[in-house]
Coordinates of C-alpha atoms in Angstrom, one line a residue:
M1 CA 13.1 -19.1 13.1
S2 CA 15.1 -18.6 10.0
S3 CA 18.8 -19.7 10.2
I4 CA 19.4 -17.0 7.6
A5 CA 22.6 -15.0 8.5
R6 CA 22.2 -11.5 9.1
T7 CA 24.6 -8.4 9.1
V8 CA 24.8 -6.9 12.4
R9 CA 26.3 -3.5 13.2
W10 CA 27.1 -1.6 16.3
S11 CA 27.0 1.9 16.3
A12 CA 28.6 3.9 19.1
P13 CA 29.7 7.7 19.1
P14 CA 33.1 8.8 20.8
R15 CA 32.4 10.1 24.3
V16 CA 32.6 13.7 25.2
E17 CA 34.4 13.5 28.4
E18 CA 34.3 17.2 29.1
A19 CA 30.2 17.3 29.1
E20 CA 30.5 14.2 31.0
R21 CA 32.8 15.7 34.0
V22 CA 30.2 18.5 34.4
L23 CA 27.6 16.6 34.6
M24 CA 29.1 14.4 37.5
E25 CA 30.2 17.3 39.1
E26 CA 27.0 19.5 39.0
L27 CA 24.9 16.6 39.7
S28 CA 26.8 14.1 41.7
I29 CA 26.4 11.4 39.7
P30 CA 28.6 8.7 38.7
S31 CA 30.4 8.7 35.0
L32 CA 28.3 6.1 33.8
L33 CA 24.8 7.7 34.2
A34 CA 26.6 11.3 32.9
A35 CA 27.8 9.6 29.7
V36 CA 24.5 8.0 28.8
L37 CA 22.8 11.3 29.7
V38 CA 25.1 13.4 27.2
R39 CA 24.8 10.2 24.7
R40 CA 21.2 11.0 24.6
G41 CA 21.6 14.9 24.4
F42 CA 20.6 15.8 28.0
D43 CA 23.9 17.6 28.0
T44 CA 23.7 20.2 30.2
P45 CA 23.0 20.4 34.2
E46 CA 19.9 21.9 33.8
V47 CA 18.5 19.7 30.8
A48 CA 19.9 16.5 32.6
E49 CA 18.3 17.6 36.1
A50 CA 14.9 18.1 34.1
F51 CA 15.1 15.0 32.7
L52 CA 16.3 12.9 35.9
N53 CA 13.5 14.5 38.1
P54 CA 10.1 14.8 36.0
S55 CA 7.5 16.8 37.6
L56 CA 3.7 17.1 37.0
D57 CA 4.3 20.9 37.1
H58 CA 5.8 20.4 34.0
L59 CA 3.3 19.1 32.4
H60 CA 1.9 21.7 29.5
D61 CA -1.4 24.2 29.2
P62 CA -3.9 21.9 27.8
R63 CA -5.4 24.9 26.1
L64 CA -2.3 24.9 23.8
L65 CA -4.2 22.2 22.0
P66 CA -5.7 23.2 19.0
D67 CA -9.5 23.8 19.0
Y68 CA -9.4 23.4 22.8
E69 CA -11.3 26.1 23.8
A70 CA -14.1 25.0 21.2
A71 CA -14.2 21.5 22.5
Q72 CA -14.5 22.6 26.2
A73 CA -17.5 24.7 25.1
V74 CA -19.1 21.7 23.4
L75 CA -18.5 19.3 26.3
L76 CA -19.5 22.1 29.1
N77 CA -22.5 23.0 27.5
A78 CA -23.8 19.5 27.2
R79 CA -23.2 18.9 31.0
E80 CA -25.1 22.2 31.5
R81 CA -28.0 20.8 29.3
N82 CA -28.0 17.4 30.6
E83 CA -27.5 16.2 26.9
K84 CA -26.0 12.9 26.2
I85 CA -22.4 12.5 24.9
F86 CA -21.7 9.6 22.7
I87 CA -18.1 8.6 23.3
H88 CA -16.2 6.7 20.5
G89 CA -12.8 4.9 21.0
D90 CA -10.5 2.5 19.2
Y91 CA -10.3 -1.4 19.9
D92 CA -6.6 -1.2 21.3
V93 CA -4.9 -0.4 24.8
D94 CA -4.9 3.2 23.7
G95 CA -8.3 3.5 22.4
V96 CA -10.0 1.5 25.4
T97 CA -8.1 3.5 28.1
S98 CA -9.3 6.9 26.3
A99 CA -12.8 5.9 26.2
A100 CA -12.9 5.0 29.7
L101 CA -10.7 8.2 31.0
F102 CA -13.4 10.3 29.0
S103 CA -16.0 8.1 30.3
R104 CA -15.0 8.1 34.2
F105 CA -14.4 11.8 33.9
L106 CA -17.5 13.0 32.4
T107 CA -19.4 11.3 34.6
K108 CA -17.7 12.2 37.6
V109 CA -18.6 15.8 36.8
G110 CA -22.0 15.4 36.0
C111 CA -22.2 14.6 32.1
T112 CA -24.6 11.8 30.9
V113 CA -22.3 9.5 28.4
Q114 CA -22.6 6.3 26.3
T115 CA -19.5 4.8 25.6
H116 CA -18.6 2.4 22.7
V117 CA -15.4 0.9 21.6
P118 CA -15.6 -0.9 17.9
H119 CA -15.4 -4.7 17.4
R120 CA -12.7 -5.4 15.2
I121 CA -14.3 -8.0 12.9
K122 CA -18.1 -6.5 12.6
E123 CA -16.8 -2.9 12.4
G124 CA -13.2 -3.1 11.3
Y125 CA -10.9 -0.1 12.3
G126 CA -12.4 3.1 13.1
I127 CA -16.0 4.7 13.1
H128 CA -18.5 2.5 11.5
L129 CA -21.4 4.4 9.9
S130 CA -23.9 2.3 11.6
V131 CA -22.5 3.4 14.9
V132 CA -23.4 7.1 13.8
D133 CA -26.8 5.9 13.5
E134 CA -26.5 4.0 17.2
A135 CA -25.4 7.4 18.8
H136 CA -28.5 9.3 17.1
A137 CA -30.8 6.7 17.9
A138 CA -29.8 6.7 21.7
G139 CA -30.6 10.5 21.6
A140 CA -26.9 11.8 21.7
K141 CA -26.4 15.6 20.9
V142 CA -22.5 15.3 21.0
F143 CA -20.5 12.6 19.3
L144 CA -16.8 12.7 21.0
T145 CA -14.1 10.7 19.4
C146 CA -11.0 9.3 21.1
D147 CA -7.8 7.9 19.5
C148 CA -9.9 8.0 16.2
G149 CA -11.6 10.3 13.9
S150 CA -8.8 12.4 12.3
G151 CA -9.9 10.6 8.5
A152 CA -13.9 9.7 9.5
L153 CA -15.0 12.5 7.2
E154 CA -17.9 11.0 5.9
Q155 CA -19.3 9.6 9.4
I156 CA -18.3 12.8 11.0
A157 CA -20.4 14.4 8.3
K158 CA -23.3 12.1 8.9
A159 CA -23.3 12.8 12.6
R160 CA -23.5 16.7 12.0
E161 CA -26.7 15.9 9.4
Y162 CA -28.1 14.3 12.4
G163 CA -27.8 17.5 14.5
M164 CA -25.0 16.5 16.6
R165 CA -22.2 18.5 17.7
V166 CA -19.1 16.6 17.0
V167 CA -15.5 16.8 18.8
V168 CA -12.5 14.9 17.7
T169 CA -9.7 14.1 19.8
D170 CA -6.9 12.0 18.3
H171 CA -3.3 11.6 17.5
H172 CA -3.2 9.9 14.3
T173 CA -1.7 11.6 11.1
V174 CA -3.7 14.2 9.6
G175 CA -4.6 13.9 5.9
D176 CA -4.9 16.7 3.6
V177 CA -8.5 17.3 4.4
S178 CA -9.7 17.8 8.0
P179 CA -13.1 16.7 9.4
E180 CA -15.6 19.3 9.8
A181 CA -15.9 19.0 13.4
E182 CA -16.9 21.5 15.9
A183 CA -13.7 20.7 17.6
F184 CA -10.6 19.0 16.0
I185 CA -8.0 18.2 18.9
N186 CA -4.8 16.5 17.1
P187 CA -1.4 17.8 18.2
H188 CA -0.2 16.8 15.0
R189 CA -2.5 19.2 13.0
G190 CA -0.3 21.2 10.8
D191 CA -1.2 24.6 12.5
S192 CA -1.0 22.9 16.3
H193 CA 1.3 24.9 18.5
Y194 CA 1.2 22.3 21.0
P195 CA 5.0 22.1 22.4
Y196 CA 4.7 18.4 22.5
P197 CA 3.2 16.3 19.6
E198 CA 3.8 12.9 20.5
L199 CA 0.7 12.1 22.7
S200 CA -1.1 9.1 22.7
G201 CA -4.6 9.0 22.1
V202 CA -5.4 8.5 25.9
G203 CA -2.7 11.4 26.1
V204 CA -5.0 13.9 24.5
A205 CA -8.1 12.4 26.2
F206 CA -6.0 13.2 29.5
K207 CA -5.3 16.5 28.4
V208 CA -8.6 17.7 27.5
C209 CA -10.2 16.4 31.0
E210 CA -7.1 18.0 32.5
G211 CA -8.7 21.3 30.9
L212 CA -12.1 20.7 31.9
N213 CA -11.4 19.7 35.3
R214 CA -9.5 23.3 35.7
E215 CA -12.1 24.9 34.3
L216 CA -14.6 23.4 36.6
G217 CA -12.4 24.6 39.6
N218 CA -10.8 21.4 40.9
Q219 CA -7.8 20.7 42.0
S220 CA -5.4 19.3 39.7
I221 CA -3.8 16.5 42.3
H222 CA -7.0 14.7 42.6
Y223 CA -7.2 14.5 39.0
Y224 CA -4.0 13.2 38.7
R225 CA -4.7 10.9 41.3
A226 CA -7.3 9.5 39.7
Y227 CA -6.5 9.2 36.1
L228 CA -2.7 9.0 35.4
D229 CA -3.2 5.1 35.9
L230 CA -5.5 5.0 32.6
A231 CA -2.9 7.3 30.7
A232 CA 0.0 5.7 31.5
L233 CA -1.6 2.3 30.3
G234 CA -2.5 3.5 27.0
T235 CA 0.4 5.6 26.3
I236 CA 3.0 2.9 27.3
A237 CA 1.1 0.2 25.4
D238 CA 1.0 2.0 22.2
V239 CA 4.5 2.2 22.1
M240 CA 4.8 5.9 22.3
P241 CA 8.1 7.8 22.9
L242 CA 8.4 7.9 26.6
T243 CA 9.7 11.6 26.3
G244 CA 8.6 14.9 27.4
E245 CA 5.1 15.0 28.6
N246 CA 5.0 11.0 27.7
R247 CA 7.6 10.3 30.3
I248 CA 5.7 12.5 32.8
I249 CA 2.7 10.5 32.3
A250 CA 4.3 7.2 32.4
K251 CA 6.5 7.8 35.4
F252 CA 3.7 8.9 37.4
G253 CA 1.1 6.9 36.0
L254 CA 2.9 3.6 36.5
Q255 CA 3.0 4.1 40.5
R256 CA -0.7 5.2 40.3
I257 CA -1.3 1.6 38.1
L258 CA 0.2 -0.4 41.2
E259 CA -1.9 1.5 43.7
S260 CA -5.3 1.9 41.8
N261 CA -8.5 1.5 43.4
K262 CA -10.1 0.8 40.1
P263 CA -11.6 -2.6 40.7
G264 CA -10.7 -3.8 36.9
L265 CA -6.9 -2.6 37.3
K266 CA -6.6 -4.5 40.6
A267 CA -8.4 -7.6 39.1
L268 CA -5.9 -7.3 35.9
L269 CA -3.2 -7.3 38.4
R270 CA -3.9 -10.3 40.3
E271 CA -5.0 -12.1 37.3
S272 CA -1.5 -11.4 35.7
R273 CA 0.3 -12.6 38.9
I274 CA 1.8 -9.3 39.1
A275 CA 0.0 -8.4 42.4
E276 CA 1.3 -11.4 43.9
Q277 CA 5.3 -10.4 43.4
G278 CA 4.9 -7.6 46.0
L279 CA 6.3 -5.1 43.6
S280 CA 7.3 -1.7 45.6
E281 CA 7.1 -0.2 41.6
L282 CA 5.9 -0.6 38.5
R283 CA 7.8 -0.9 35.0
S284 CA 7.1 -0.1 31.5
Y285 CA 8.1 -3.7 30.9
H286 CA 4.8 -4.8 33.3
V287 CA 2.5 -2.4 31.0
G288 CA 4.1 -3.6 27.6
Y289 CA 4.4 -7.2 28.1
V290 CA 1.9 -8.1 30.8
L291 CA -1.1 -5.8 31.2
G292 CA -1.4 -4.5 27.4
P293 CA -1.2 -8.0 25.8
R294 CA -4.0 -9.1 27.9
L295 CA -6.2 -5.9 27.3
N296 CA -5.3 -6.2 23.5
A297 CA -6.2 -9.6 23.3
A298 CA -9.9 -8.6 24.1
G299 CA -10.1 -6.5 20.9
R300 CA -7.8 -8.5 19.1
I301 CA -9.7 -11.8 18.8
D302 CA -13.0 -11.2 20.9
D303 CA -14.7 -7.7 21.7
A304 CA -12.8 -4.9 23.0
A305 CA -16.1 -3.9 24.8
L306 CA -14.9 -6.6 27.5
A307 CA -11.4 -4.6 28.4
L308 CA -13.8 -1.4 28.4
K309 CA -16.1 -2.7 30.7
L310 CA -13.2 -4.2 33.1
L311 CA -11.8 -0.7 33.1
L312 CA -15.2 0.8 34.0
E313 CA -16.5 -1.7 36.5
R314 CA -17.1 -0.6 39.9
E315 CA -17.7 -4.1 41.8
E316 CA -14.8 -6.1 42.9
Q317 CA -16.6 -9.4 42.0
A318 CA -17.6 -8.5 38.7
A319 CA -14.3 -7.3 37.8
A320 CA -12.8 -10.4 38.8
L321 CA -14.9 -12.5 36.3
L322 CA -14.1 -10.2 33.6
A323 CA -9.9 -10.5 34.1
R324 CA -10.5 -14.1 34.1
N325 CA -12.2 -14.1 30.9
I326 CA -9.4 -11.8 29.3
E327 CA -7.0 -14.2 31.0
E328 CA -8.2 -16.8 28.9
I329 CA -8.9 -15.1 25.9
N330 CA -5.1 -13.7 25.8
S331 CA -4.1 -17.6 26.0
A332 CA -5.9 -18.4 23.0
R333 CA -4.7 -15.4 21.4
K334 CA -0.9 -16.4 22.1
E335 CA -1.7 -20.0 20.3
E336 CA -3.3 -18.5 17.4
Q337 CA -0.3 -15.7 16.8
Q338 CA 2.2 -18.6 17.1
R339 CA 0.0 -20.8 14.2
I340 CA -0.3 -18.1 11.8
L341 CA 3.4 -16.8 12.7
D342 CA 4.6 -20.5 11.7
L343 CA 2.6 -20.7 8.6
A344 CA 3.9 -17.1 7.7
V345 CA 7.6 -17.8 8.1
E346 CA 7.1 -20.9 6.0
T347 CA 5.5 -19.2 3.2
V348 CA 8.3 -16.3 3.2
L349 CA 11.0 -18.9 3.1
E350 CA 8.9 -20.9 0.4
R351 CA 8.5 -18.0 -1.9
G352 CA 11.6 -16.2 -1.2
H353 CA 10.1 -13.0 -0.1
H354 CA 12.8 -12.7 2.8
E355 CA 15.2 -11.6 -0.1
R356 CA 12.8 -9.0 -1.4
N357 CA 12.5 -5.1 -0.1
V358 CA 9.3 -5.7 1.7
I359 CA 7.4 -9.0 2.7
V360 CA 3.7 -9.6 1.8
V361 CA 1.9 -12.7 3.0
G362 CA -1.7 -13.7 3.8
G363 CA -3.8 -16.2 4.5
E364 CA -7.6 -17.2 4.3
D365 CA -7.5 -18.5 7.6
W366 CA -5.6 -16.0 9.7
H367 CA -7.4 -14.2 12.1
P368 CA -7.2 -10.4 11.4
G369 CA -6.8 -9.6 15.0
V370 CA -3.0 -11.0 15.7
I371 CA -1.5 -10.2 12.1
G372 CA -0.3 -7.0 13.3
I373 CA 1.9 -9.1 15.9
V374 CA 2.7 -11.6 13.2
A375 CA 3.9 -8.5 11.0
G376 CA 6.1 -7.3 14.0
R377 CA 7.8 -10.6 14.4
L378 CA 8.5 -11.1 10.6
V379 CA 10.3 -7.7 10.6
E380 CA 12.2 -8.7 13.8
Q381 CA 13.3 -12.3 11.8
F382 CA 13.9 -10.9 8.8
R383 CA 14.6 -7.4 8.8
R384 CA 12.1 -6.0 6.0
P385 CA 8.8 -4.2 6.2
A386 CA 6.3 -6.6 6.4
F387 CA 2.5 -6.8 5.3
V388 CA 0.6 -9.6 7.0
G389 CA -3.0 -10.3 5.6
S390 CA -6.0 -12.0 6.4
I391 CA -8.2 -12.9 3.8
D392 CA -12.0 -13.3 3.8
R393 CA -12.9 -15.8 1.1
E394 CA -16.4 -14.7 0.9
T395 CA -15.6 -11.1 0.1
G396 CA -12.6 -11.5 -1.5
I397 CA -10.8 -8.8 0.5
C398 CA -7.5 -9.1 2.2
K399 CA -7.2 -6.7 5.4
A400 CA -3.6 -6.4 6.1
S401 CA -1.3 -5.0 9.1
A402 CA 2.1 -3.4 8.3
R403 CA 5.3 -2.9 10.5
T404 CA 8.3 -1.9 9.2
I405 CA 12.1 -1.0 9.8
P406 CA 13.5 2.8 10.3
G407 CA 13.7 4.3 7.2
F408 CA 10.6 2.8 5.6
N409 CA 7.5 4.9 6.3
L410 CA 4.0 3.0 6.2
A411 CA 2.0 5.8 5.8
N412 CA 3.8 7.3 3.2
A413 CA 3.7 4.0 1.5
I414 CA 0.0 3.4 1.7
R415 CA -0.7 6.9 0.2
A416 CA 1.7 6.2 -2.5
H417 CA -0.1 3.0 -3.3
F418 CA -4.1 4.2 -3.1
H419 CA -4.4 3.1 -6.5
I420 CA -3.8 -0.7 -5.7
L421 CA -5.6 -0.7 -2.4
L422 CA -9.3 -0.2 -1.1
G423 CA -8.1 2.0 1.8
G424 CA -5.4 2.2 4.5
G425 CA -3.9 4.3 6.9
G426 CA -1.8 4.5 10.1
H427 CA 1.6 5.6 11.8
A428 CA 5.1 5.6 10.0
M429 CA 5.9 2.4 12.2
A430 CA 2.7 0.6 12.2
A431 CA -0.2 0.7 9.8
G432 CA -2.8 -1.3 8.0
C433 CA -4.8 -1.3 4.7
S434 CA -7.1 -3.5 2.7
V435 CA -6.7 -4.6 -0.9
S436 CA -8.4 -7.2 -2.9
A437 CA -6.8 -10.7 -2.7
D438 CA -6.7 -11.3 -6.4
R439 CA -4.2 -7.7 -6.4
L440 CA -2.0 -8.9 -3.4
E441 CA 0.9 -10.1 -5.9
E442 CA 0.6 -7.0 -7.8
L443 CA 0.7 -5.1 -4.3
A444 CA 3.5 -7.0 -3.4
D445 CA 5.7 -6.2 -6.7
A446 CA 4.9 -2.7 -6.2
L447 CA 6.0 -2.1 -2.6
H448 CA 8.9 -4.2 -3.5
Q449 CA 9.8 -1.3 -6.3
Y450 CA 8.7 1.3 -4.3
A451 CA 10.8 0.3 -1.4
G452 CA 13.8 -0.1 -3.8
G453 CA 13.9 3.5 -4.1
I454 CA 14.0 4.4 -0.8
L455 CA 16.0 1.5 1.2
S456 CA 19.6 1.0 1.0
A457 CA 21.7 -2.2 1.6
E458 CA 22.8 -0.8 4.9
D459 CA 18.9 -0.6 6.1
F460 CA 18.4 -4.2 6.0
E461 CA 21.0 -4.6 8.6
E462 CA 20.5 -5.1 11.9
T463 CA 22.0 -1.9 13.8
Y464 CA 22.2 -1.8 17.3
E465 CA 22.5 1.9 18.5
V466 CA 24.8 1.8 21.2
D467 CA 24.8 4.3 24.0
L468 CA 28.7 3.9 25.2
E469 CA 31.9 1.9 24.9
V470 CA 32.9 1.5 28.6
Q471 CA 35.7 0.4 30.9
P472 CA 34.1 -2.8 32.9
G473 CA 35.0 -0.9 36.3
E474 CA 32.6 1.7 35.2
V475 CA 29.9 -0.9 35.4
N476 CA 29.2 -1.5 39.0
M477 CA 26.4 -1.7 41.5
T478 CA 26.4 1.9 42.3
S479 CA 26.6 3.3 38.9
V480 CA 24.2 0.6 37.3
Q481 CA 21.5 1.6 40.2
S482 CA 22.0 5.1 39.1
L483 CA 20.6 4.1 35.7
S484 CA 17.5 3.5 37.2
R485 CA 17.0 7.2 37.5
M486 CA 16.2 7.3 33.9
E487 CA 13.4 5.1 33.8
P488 CA 10.8 3.9 32.7
F489 CA 12.4 2.8 29.6
G490 CA 10.7 2.1 26.5
C491 CA 10.3 3.7 23.0
G492 CA 12.6 7.0 22.7
N493 CA 14.1 6.1 26.2
P494 CA 15.3 2.5 25.8
E495 CA 17.8 0.9 28.3
P496 CA 21.3 1.9 28.1
L497 CA 23.2 -0.5 25.9
L498 CA 26.9 -1.0 26.5
I499 CA 30.1 -2.3 24.5
A500 CA 32.9 -3.8 26.7
R501 CA 36.0 -4.8 24.8
G502 CA 38.6 -7.8 25.5
M503 CA 36.3 -9.9 27.6
T504 CA 37.4 -13.4 28.7
F505 CA 34.6 -15.6 28.8
S506 CA 35.9 -17.6 31.6
Q507 CA 32.7 -20.1 32.2
I508 CA 30.1 -20.9 29.8
T509 CA 27.0 -22.8 31.3
P510 CA 24.0 -23.9 29.6
T511 CA 20.5 -23.6 31.6
K512 CA 17.6 -25.8 31.3
N513 CA 16.6 -24.3 27.7
P514 CA 19.6 -24.5 25.8
Q515 CA 18.4 -21.7 24.0
H516 CA 19.8 -19.7 26.9
V517 CA 23.3 -19.6 28.5
N518 CA 24.8 -18.2 31.5
A519 CA 28.3 -16.9 31.3
V520 CA 31.4 -15.7 33.8
L521 CA 33.1 -12.7 32.2
R522 CA 36.3 -11.4 33.2
N523 CA 38.5 -8.3 32.3
G524 CA 42.1 -9.1 32.5
Q525 CA 42.9 -9.5 36.4
G526 CA 39.5 -7.7 37.5
P527 CA 36.8 -8.9 39.2
T528 CA 34.1 -11.8 37.6
V529 CA 30.9 -10.3 36.2
R530 CA 27.9 -12.6 35.7
C531 CA 26.0 -12.6 32.3
I532 CA 22.8 -14.1 30.6
A533 CA 22.6 -14.7 26.9
F534 CA 19.2 -15.4 25.8
G535 CA 18.5 -17.0 22.7
M536 CA 22.0 -17.6 21.9
G537 CA 22.8 -21.3 22.7
E538 CA 23.5 -22.2 19.0
R539 CA 26.3 -19.5 18.9
F540 CA 28.1 -21.1 22.0
Q541 CA 27.9 -24.5 21.1
D542 CA 31.5 -24.9 19.5
L543 CA 32.9 -22.3 21.7
Q544 CA 35.3 -23.3 24.7
P545 CA 35.5 -21.4 28.1
G546 CA 38.8 -19.1 27.8
F547 CA 38.0 -17.5 24.5
Q548 CA 38.4 -13.5 24.3
G549 CA 35.8 -11.2 22.7
D550 CA 33.8 -8.0 22.8
V551 CA 30.3 -7.8 24.0
L552 CA 27.3 -5.8 23.6
F553 CA 25.2 -5.8 27.0
Q554 CA 22.4 -4.1 29.2
P555 CA 23.4 -4.1 32.8
N556 CA 21.4 -5.0 35.4
L557 CA 20.7 -5.7 39.0
E558 CA 19.2 -8.9 40.0
D559 CA 17.4 -9.7 43.2
W560 CA 17.9 -13.4 44.5
N561 CA 17.9 -15.1 47.4
G562 CA 17.5 -12.2 49.6
G563 CA 20.6 -10.5 47.8
R564 CA 20.9 -8.3 45.0
Y565 CA 23.6 -8.9 42.3
L566 CA 24.9 -7.3 39.3
K567 CA 24.2 -9.4 35.8
W568 CA 25.1 -8.2 32.4
R569 CA 22.6 -9.3 29.9
L570 CA 24.1 -10.1 26.8
K571 CA 22.7 -8.8 23.5
D572 CA 25.6 -9.8 21.1
F573 CA 29.5 -10.5 20.7
Y574 CA 32.3 -10.8 18.5
V575 CA 35.1 -13.5 19.4
A576 CA 38.2 -11.6 19.0

């Protein structure tokens, strides 16, 4: 890791005591929970109550999605005529779960389907023209996309030339020209009136199938029980905001993952060792950092079809073998990722790219399946937008993945440089593009200049958006337990982050790993609290117990040796 010093800012607004008091009285909740709710905009009893107690009854009507009625007509007509529906997903978890959900549901209600997810290396992102040929050759009459298709104008036109009816379901940014499909369902369409536009790709698929399920006269409760697991898996793994409908899908879907009867999910829980922990509830962490990376690994360095097959598998033994294979692939992915990250960091530092507005780096032997993760690590380390490319030495084309910081929209940046790029697209925070390798430096210079007109010095500073400044007495077992009502935590709903001032570090104890430190804190003559500081070993080397400082922390309840304890997870600190 780089030893470059970075400015870190803590940003905490003043507390609104009157609003906090109202929530405490009306909802009978501790001051800590009330204050965090107010900080995040849930500042009336009605709004806070709805957030704390999400309900499946609060899901929006699928018929509000743009072109829903047209999609319903195409899909149900294909069912009546026993026409084959070709389902095309994507190679990440969102795309694979979307394809699996459509495949399982449509098969369940009597449709004939063939399901495909692209090979990252052989086909690349999106819909390959050869797959349209494949669908036609297979006799498909309907071409159904999920988590892709908004920009696949040529491919969709070709499908229609073959006589296929096309239904696009997607959630990516919509371009200036929409695909000429029978139905184009994307809540980001400019003319969409859907109340919650931030659905994932599988979220859109989930809503479409929910509508079909109702149209067929089936009970929603059985539908939710069968498919919320896949919907939550893709939504959380795709780092979608866990607000609104996504919060409902994630909250109820996490429990369904743990209780799922799908052999593939059960095998994945066993292979990842989640099952042996005997958890009573699953958290978004388990999807984002345990299950999701394993499923993604198949698409990153092997074939996403393995992950799809796992989610569709109906035999326990076959599912166990697939899960073991995916576990081995994930181990290989970790090794390759670390190798490329080390090379990328070395290159960035040698060339001084960490002092530019945007980092652009690439290598010939860098696996294209992990460069997105590496780009994210570079953003974390250097606090700059990062483009990481894999150069094909035969074609001379560099395919890059990009990640960014708040304030720099990648989708806009890519659109602004189509005169240099061969193509590209994506979201504001994650995107991809391709460029001739001999123009990589030109692209780097252009992005540096472009970002200079958008980003300020403050944008490069690491900023913690803090929920509250608290008195240590507010953070007790009861109040911290109450914060669990805000779960699942994730993008758009992070774990509460708090400031406590004037704390005395009465004990400092290194762990077996010198990068991590245990500490005991005390405020005045009050009770002590245990604390863990991950990755801060160097900062404590020259400090002796007894010093005072302000701390930035996340409170947690830790189960150990049959008991439950309060423990703060230190994120940052300043010595007084």
